[in-house]
Amino acid sequence: MPTLIALITLSDVIHGLALYFAGRETGASQKDRIVHCLEHLLEACFMTSVTTAIGIGSLMSSEVQSIRQFGIWAAVGIFLSYAIVMLGLPSLLSWFPGDSRKTRGKSGDVLLQWASRFSRERGRAILYTSLAVLLVCGWYASEIEVEAQTSKSLPESAPSLQ
């Protein structure tokens, strides 16, 4: 599951980086390029995250508990990765060298302005929090035990064992 969520998240990050670096050709300032990325990514990546979470979340209807739990936690992980990308990517992009030109004073949505300001002001806190979450997830992942003999998880009265 972590690999699946990382691949889904990676596509959002690549999309954002491509938009950011494409803005250099237009001569836009660093702030304008970040705002443009957020304007595009917030809606587009939200829709892809929602549809992917719904698709994977449909596994919640399975009668097999492990598949049902995979569906639940994969859907939750997709939404968490969307939030991390939307808050973390602008923070990371703000560390790239910008242009010396003044920003054009582009007016945008209140949410976009808040997300941009939040990520600029708390860039290091977002990065450190993301690293802490990654370490905790890594520790929990090391505690997972894999049982290769699935017959041990079945009740003794199961027809497949008899």
Coordinates of N, CA and C in Angstrom, one line a residue:
M1 N 0.8 -1.2 0.0 CA 0.0 0.0 0.0 C 0.9 1.3 0.0
P2 N 1.9 1.4 0.8 CA 2.7 2.6 0.7 C 3.3 2.9 -0.7
T3 N 3.6 1.8 -1.4 CA 4.1 2.0 -2.8 C 3.1 2.6 -3.7
L4 N 1.8 2.0 -3.6 CA 0.7 2.5 -4.3 C 0.4 4.0 -4.1
I5 N 0.4 4.4 -2.8 CA 0.1 5.7 -2.4 C 1.2 6.7 -2.9
A6 N 2.5 6.2 -2.7 CA 3.6 7.0 -3.2 C 3.6 7.2 -4.7
L7 N 3.2 6.2 -5.5 CA 3.1 6.4 -6.9 C 2.0 7.4 -7.3
I8 N 0.9 7.3 -6.6 CA -0.2 8.3 -6.9 C 0.2 9.7 -6.5
T9 N 0.9 9.8 -5.3 CA 1.4 11.1 -4.9 C 2.5 11.7 -5.8
L10 N 3.3 10.8 -6.3 CA 4.4 11.2 -7.2 C 3.9 11.8 -8.5
S11 N 2.8 11.3 -9.0 CA 2.2 11.9 -10.2 C 1.7 13.4 -9.9
D12 N 1.2 13.6 -8.7 CA 0.8 15.0 -8.4 C 2.0 15.9 -8.3
V13 N 3.0 15.4 -7.7 CA 4.3 16.2 -7.5 C 4.9 16.5 -8.8
I14 N 5.0 15.5 -9.7 CA 5.6 15.7 -11.0 C 4.7 16.8 -11.8
H15 N 3.4 16.6 -11.7 CA 2.6 17.6 -12.4 C 2.8 19.0 -11.9
G16 N 3.0 19.2 -10.6 CA 3.2 20.5 -10.0 C 4.6 21.0 -10.4
L17 N 5.6 20.2 -10.4 CA 6.9 20.6 -10.7 C 7.0 21.1 -12.2
A18 N 6.3 20.3 -13.1 CA 6.3 20.7 -14.5 C 5.6 22.0 -14.7
L19 N 4.5 22.3 -14.0 CA 3.9 23.6 -14.1 C 4.8 24.7 -13.6
Y20 N 5.5 24.4 -12.4 CA 6.3 25.5 -11.8 C 7.5 25.8 -12.8
F21 N 8.1 24.8 -13.3 CA 9.3 25.1 -14.2 C 8.9 25.6 -15.6
A22 N 7.7 25.3 -16.0 CA 7.2 25.8 -17.3 C 6.9 27.3 -17.1
G23 N 6.6 27.8 -15.9 CA 6.4 29.2 -15.7 C 7.6 30.0 -15.8
R24 N 8.8 29.4 -15.8 CA 10.0 30.2 -16.0 C 10.1 30.8 -17.4
E25 N 9.6 30.0 -18.4 CA 9.6 30.4 -19.7 C 8.7 31.7 -20.0
T26 N 7.7 31.8 -19.2 CA 6.8 33.0 -19.3 C 7.4 34.2 -18.7
G27 N 8.4 34.1 -17.9 CA 9.0 35.2 -17.2 C 8.3 35.6 -15.9
A28 N 7.4 34.7 -15.4 CA 6.7 35.0 -14.2 C 7.6 34.9 -13.0
S29 N 7.3 35.6 -12.0 CA 8.1 35.6 -10.7 C 7.9 34.2 -10.0
Q30 N 8.7 34.0 -9.0 CA 8.6 32.7 -8.3 C 7.2 32.6 -7.6
K31 N 6.8 33.7 -7.0 CA 5.5 33.7 -6.3 C 4.4 33.4 -7.2
D32 N 4.4 34.1 -8.4 CA 3.4 33.9 -9.4 C 3.3 32.4 -9.9
R33 N 4.5 31.8 -10.1 CA 4.6 30.4 -10.5 C 4.0 29.5 -9.5
I34 N 4.3 29.8 -8.2 CA 3.8 28.9 -7.1 C 2.3 29.1 -7.0
V35 N 1.8 30.3 -7.1 CA 0.3 30.5 -7.1 C -0.3 29.8 -8.3
H36 N 0.3 29.9 -9.4 CA -0.3 29.3 -10.6 C -0.3 27.8 -10.4
C37 N 0.7 27.2 -9.9 CA 0.7 25.8 -9.6 C -0.4 25.4 -8.7
L38 N -0.6 26.2 -7.6 CA -1.7 25.9 -6.6 C -3.1 26.0 -7.3
E39 N -3.2 27.1 -8.1 CA -4.5 27.3 -8.8 C -4.9 26.1 -9.6
H40 N -3.9 25.5 -10.3 CA -4.1 24.4 -11.1 C -4.2 23.1 -10.3
L41 N -3.3 22.9 -9.4 CA -3.2 21.6 -8.7 C -4.4 21.4 -7.7
L42 N -4.8 22.4 -7.0 CA -5.8 22.2 -6.0 C -7.1 21.5 -6.5
E43 N -7.5 22.0 -7.7 CA -8.7 21.4 -8.2 C -8.4 20.1 -9.0
A44 N -7.4 20.1 -9.9 CA -7.2 19.0 -10.7 C -6.7 17.7 -9.9
C45 N -5.8 17.9 -9.0 CA -5.3 16.8 -8.2 C -6.4 16.4 -7.2
F46 N -7.2 17.3 -6.7 CA -8.3 16.9 -5.8 C -9.2 16.0 -6.5
M47 N -9.6 16.3 -7.8 CA -10.5 15.4 -8.5 C -9.8 14.0 -8.8
T48 N -8.6 14.0 -9.1 CA -7.9 12.7 -9.3 C -7.8 11.9 -8.0
S49 N -7.6 12.6 -6.9 CA -7.5 11.9 -5.6 C -8.9 11.4 -5.2
V50 N -9.9 12.2 -5.4 CA -11.3 11.7 -5.1 C -11.6 10.5 -5.9
T51 N -11.4 10.6 -7.2 CA -11.8 9.4 -8.0 C -11.0 8.2 -7.7
T52 N -9.7 8.4 -7.5 CA -8.9 7.2 -7.1 C -9.3 6.6 -5.8
A53 N -9.6 7.5 -4.8 CA -10.0 7.1 -3.5 C -11.4 6.3 -3.6
I54 N -12.3 6.8 -4.4 CA -13.5 6.1 -4.6 C -13.3 4.8 -5.2
G55 N -12.5 4.7 -6.2 CA -12.2 3.4 -6.9 C -11.6 2.4 -5.9
I56 N -10.6 2.8 -5.2 CA -9.9 1.9 -4.3 C -10.8 1.7 -3.1
G57 N -11.6 2.7 -2.7 CA -12.5 2.6 -1.5 C -13.6 1.6 -1.8
S58 N -13.9 1.3 -3.1 CA -15.0 0.4 -3.4 C -14.6 -1.0 -2.8
L59 N -13.3 -1.2 -2.5 CA -12.9 -2.5 -1.9 C -13.5 -2.7 -0.5
M60 N -14.0 -1.6 0.1 CA -14.6 -1.7 1.4 C -15.9 -2.6 1.4
S61 N -16.4 -2.8 0.2 CA -17.6 -3.7 0.1 C -17.2 -5.2 0.2
S62 N -16.0 -5.5 0.1 CA -15.5 -6.9 0.1 C -15.9 -7.6 1.5
E63 N -16.1 -8.9 1.4 CA -16.4 -9.6 2.6 C -15.1 -10.1 3.3
V64 N -14.0 -10.0 2.5 CA -12.7 -10.4 3.1 C -12.1 -9.2 3.9
Q65 N -11.9 -9.4 5.1 CA -11.5 -8.3 6.0 C -10.2 -7.6 5.6
S66 N -9.2 -8.4 5.1 CA -7.9 -7.7 4.7 C -8.1 -6.8 3.5
I67 N -9.0 -7.3 2.5 CA -9.2 -6.4 1.4 C -10.0 -5.2 1.8
R68 N -11.0 -5.4 2.7 CA -11.8 -4.3 3.1 C -10.9 -3.2 3.8
Q69 N -10.1 -3.7 4.7 CA -9.2 -2.7 5.4 C -8.2 -2.1 4.4
F70 N -7.7 -2.8 3.4 CA -6.9 -2.2 2.4 C -7.6 -1.1 1.7
G71 N -8.9 -1.3 1.4 CA -9.7 -0.2 0.7 C -9.8 1.0 1.6
I72 N -10.1 0.8 2.9 CA -10.3 1.9 3.8 C -9.0 2.7 3.9
W73 N -7.9 2.0 4.3 CA -6.7 2.7 4.6 C -6.0 3.3 3.3
A74 N -6.2 2.7 2.2 CA -5.7 3.2 1.0 C -6.4 4.5 0.6
A75 N -7.7 4.5 0.8 CA -8.5 5.8 0.5 C -8.1 6.9 1.4
V76 N -7.9 6.6 2.7 CA -7.4 7.6 3.7 C -6.0 8.0 3.3
G77 N -5.2 7.1 2.9 CA -3.8 7.5 2.6 C -3.7 8.4 1.4
I78 N -4.6 8.2 0.4 CA -4.7 9.0 -0.8 C -5.1 10.5 -0.4
F79 N -6.0 10.6 0.5 CA -6.4 12.0 0.9 C -5.3 12.6 1.7
L80 N -4.7 11.9 2.6 CA -3.5 12.4 3.3 C -2.4 12.8 2.4
S81 N -2.1 12.0 1.4 CA -1.0 12.4 0.5 C -1.4 13.6 -0.3
Y82 N -2.7 13.8 -0.6 CA -3.1 15.0 -1.3 C -2.9 16.3 -0.5
A83 N -3.2 16.2 0.8 CA -3.0 17.3 1.7 C -1.5 17.6 1.9
I84 N -0.7 16.6 2.0 CA 0.7 16.8 2.2 C 1.3 17.4 0.9
V85 N 0.9 17.0 -0.3 CA 1.4 17.6 -1.5 C 1.0 19.1 -1.6
M86 N -0.3 19.3 -1.3 CA -0.8 20.7 -1.5 C -0.2 21.7 -0.5
L87 N 0.2 21.2 0.7 CA 0.9 22.0 1.7 C 2.4 22.0 1.6
G88 N 2.9 20.8 1.2 CA 4.4 20.7 1.2 C 5.0 21.1 -0.1
L89 N 4.4 20.9 -1.2 CA 5.0 21.3 -2.5 C 5.3 22.8 -2.6
P90 N 4.3 23.7 -2.2 CA 4.6 25.1 -2.3 C 5.8 25.5 -1.4
S91 N 5.9 24.8 -0.2 CA 7.0 25.1 0.7 C 8.3 24.7 0.1
L92 N 8.4 23.6 -0.6 CA 9.6 23.2 -1.2 C 9.9 24.0 -2.4
L93 N 8.9 24.4 -3.2 CA 9.1 25.3 -4.3 C 9.7 26.7 -3.9
S94 N 9.3 27.1 -2.7 CA 9.7 28.4 -2.3 C 11.2 28.4 -2.0
W95 N 11.8 27.3 -1.8 CA 13.2 27.2 -1.5 C 14.1 27.3 -2.8
F96 N 13.4 27.0 -4.0 CA 14.1 27.2 -5.3 C 14.4 28.7 -5.5
P97 N 15.5 28.9 -6.1 CA 15.8 30.3 -6.4 C 14.8 31.0 -7.3
G98 N 14.4 32.2 -6.9 CA 13.3 32.9 -7.6 C 13.9 33.9 -8.5
D99 N 13.0 34.7 -9.1 CA 13.5 35.8 -10.0 C 13.5 37.0 -9.2
S100 N 14.3 38.0 -9.7 CA 14.4 39.3 -9.0 C 13.3 40.2 -9.3
R101 N 12.4 39.8 -10.3 CA 11.3 40.7 -10.7 C 10.2 40.8 -9.6
K102 N 9.5 41.9 -9.6 CA 8.4 42.0 -8.6 C 7.3 41.1 -9.1
T103 N 6.5 40.7 -8.1 CA 5.3 39.9 -8.4 C 4.3 40.9 -9.0
R104 N 3.4 40.3 -9.8 CA 2.4 41.1 -10.5 C 1.2 41.4 -9.7
G105 N 1.1 41.0 -8.5 CA -0.1 41.3 -7.6 C -1.3 40.6 -8.1
K106 N -1.2 39.3 -8.5 CA -2.3 38.5 -9.0 C -3.3 38.3 -7.9
S107 N -4.5 38.6 -8.1 CA -5.5 38.3 -7.1 C -6.0 36.9 -7.4
G108 N -6.2 36.1 -6.3 CA -6.6 34.8 -6.4 C -7.7 34.4 -5.4
D109 N -8.0 33.2 -5.4 CA -9.0 32.7 -4.4 C -8.4 32.8 -3.0
V110 N -9.3 33.0 -2.0 CA -8.9 33.1 -0.6 C -8.2 31.9 -0.2
L111 N -8.7 30.7 -0.6 CA -8.0 29.5 -0.2 C -6.6 29.4 -0.7
L112 N -6.5 29.8 -2.0 CA -5.1 29.7 -2.6 C -4.2 30.7 -1.9
Q113 N -4.6 31.9 -1.6 CA -3.8 32.8 -0.9 C -3.4 32.3 0.5
W114 N -4.4 31.7 1.2 CA -4.1 31.1 2.5 C -3.1 30.0 2.4
A115 N -3.3 29.1 1.5 CA -2.4 27.9 1.3 C -1.0 28.4 1.0
S116 N -0.9 29.4 0.1 CA 0.4 30.0 -0.3 C 1.1 30.6 0.9
R117 N 0.4 31.4 1.6 CA 1.0 32.1 2.8 C 1.3 31.1 3.9
F118 N 0.4 30.1 4.1 CA 0.7 29.1 5.2 C 1.9 28.3 4.9
S119 N 2.1 27.9 3.6 CA 3.3 27.1 3.2 C 4.5 27.9 3.3
R120 N 4.5 29.2 2.9 CA 5.7 30.1 3.0 C 6.1 30.3 4.4
E121 N 5.1 30.6 5.3 CA 5.5 31.0 6.6 C 5.9 29.8 7.5
R122 N 5.3 28.6 7.2 CA 5.6 27.4 8.0 C 6.3 26.3 7.2
G123 N 7.1 26.7 6.2 CA 7.7 25.7 5.4 C 8.5 24.7 6.1
R124 N 9.4 25.1 7.0 CA 10.2 24.2 7.8 C 9.4 23.3 8.7
A125 N 8.3 23.9 9.3 CA 7.5 23.1 10.2 C 6.7 22.0 9.4
I126 N 6.3 22.4 8.2 CA 5.6 21.4 7.4 C 6.6 20.3 7.0
L127 N 7.8 20.6 6.6 CA 8.8 19.7 6.3 C 9.2 18.7 7.4
Y128 N 9.4 19.3 8.6 CA 9.8 18.5 9.8 C 8.6 17.6 10.2
T129 N 7.4 18.1 10.1 CA 6.2 17.3 10.5 C 6.1 16.2 9.5
S130 N 6.3 16.4 8.2 CA 6.2 15.4 7.2 C 7.3 14.3 7.4
L131 N 8.5 14.7 7.8 CA 9.5 13.8 8.1 C 9.2 13.0 9.3
A132 N 8.6 13.6 10.4 CA 8.2 12.9 11.6 C 7.1 11.9 11.3
V133 N 6.2 12.2 10.5 CA 5.1 11.3 10.1 C 5.7 10.1 9.3
L134 N 6.6 10.4 8.4 CA 7.3 9.4 7.6 C 8.1 8.4 8.5
L135 N 8.8 8.9 9.5 CA 9.5 8.1 10.5 C 8.6 7.2 11.3
V136 N 7.4 7.8 11.8 CA 6.5 7.0 12.5 C 5.9 5.9 11.6
C137 N 5.5 6.2 10.4 CA 5.0 5.2 9.5 C 6.0 4.2 9.2
G138 N 7.3 4.5 9.0 CA 8.3 3.6 8.8 C 8.5 2.6 10.0
W139 N 8.4 3.2 11.2 CA 8.5 2.4 12.4 C 7.3 1.4 12.5
Y140 N 6.1 1.9 12.2 CA 4.9 1.0 12.3 C 5.0 -0.1 11.2
A141 N 5.5 0.3 10.0 CA 5.7 -0.7 8.9 C 6.7 -1.8 9.3
S142 N 7.6 -1.5 10.1 CA 8.6 -2.5 10.5 C 8.0 -3.5 11.5
E143 N 6.9 -3.1 12.1 CA 6.2 -4.0 13.1 C 5.2 -4.9 12.4
I144 N 5.0 -4.8 11.1 CA 4.0 -5.7 10.4 C 4.6 -7.0 10.3
E145 N 3.8 -8.0 10.6 CA 4.2 -9.4 10.5 C 3.4 -10.0 9.3
V146 N 4.1 -10.7 8.4 CA 3.5 -11.3 7.3 C 3.4 -12.8 7.6
E147 N 2.2 -13.4 7.5 CA 2.0 -14.8 7.7 C 1.8 -15.4 6.3
A148 N 2.8 -16.2 5.9 CA 2.8 -16.8 4.5 C 1.8 -18.0 4.4
Q149 N 1.5 -18.6 5.5 CA 0.6 -19.8 5.5 C -0.8 -19.3 5.8
T150 N -1.6 -19.0 4.7 CA -2.9 -18.5 4.9 C -3.8 -19.5 5.6
S151 N -3.5 -20.7 5.5 CA -4.4 -21.8 6.1 C -4.5 -21.6 7.6
K152 N -3.4 -21.0 8.2 CA -3.5 -20.8 9.7 C -4.5 -19.7 10.1
S153 N -4.8 -18.8 9.2 CA -5.8 -17.8 9.5 C -7.2 -18.2 9.3
L154 N -7.4 -19.4 8.7 CA -8.8 -19.9 8.5 C -9.3 -20.7 9.7
P155 N -10.6 -20.7 10.0 CA -11.1 -21.5 11.1 C -10.9 -23.0 10.7
E156 N -10.8 -23.8 11.7 CA -10.6 -25.3 11.5 C -11.8 -25.9 10.8
S157 N -13.0 -25.2 10.9 CA -14.2 -25.8 10.2 C -14.3 -25.3 8.8
A158 N -13.4 -24.6 8.3 CA -13.5 -24.1 6.9 C -13.4 -25.2 5.9
P159 N -14.3 -25.2 4.9 CA -14.4 -26.3 3.9 C -13.0 -26.5 3.2
S160 N -12.3 -25.4 3.0 CA -11.0 -25.6 2.2 C -10.0 -26.4 3.0
L161 N -10.1 -26.3 4.3 CA -9.1 -27.1 5.2 C -9.5 -28.6 5.2
Q162 N -10.8 -28.9 5.1 CA -11.3 -30.2 5.2 C -11.2 -30.9 3.8

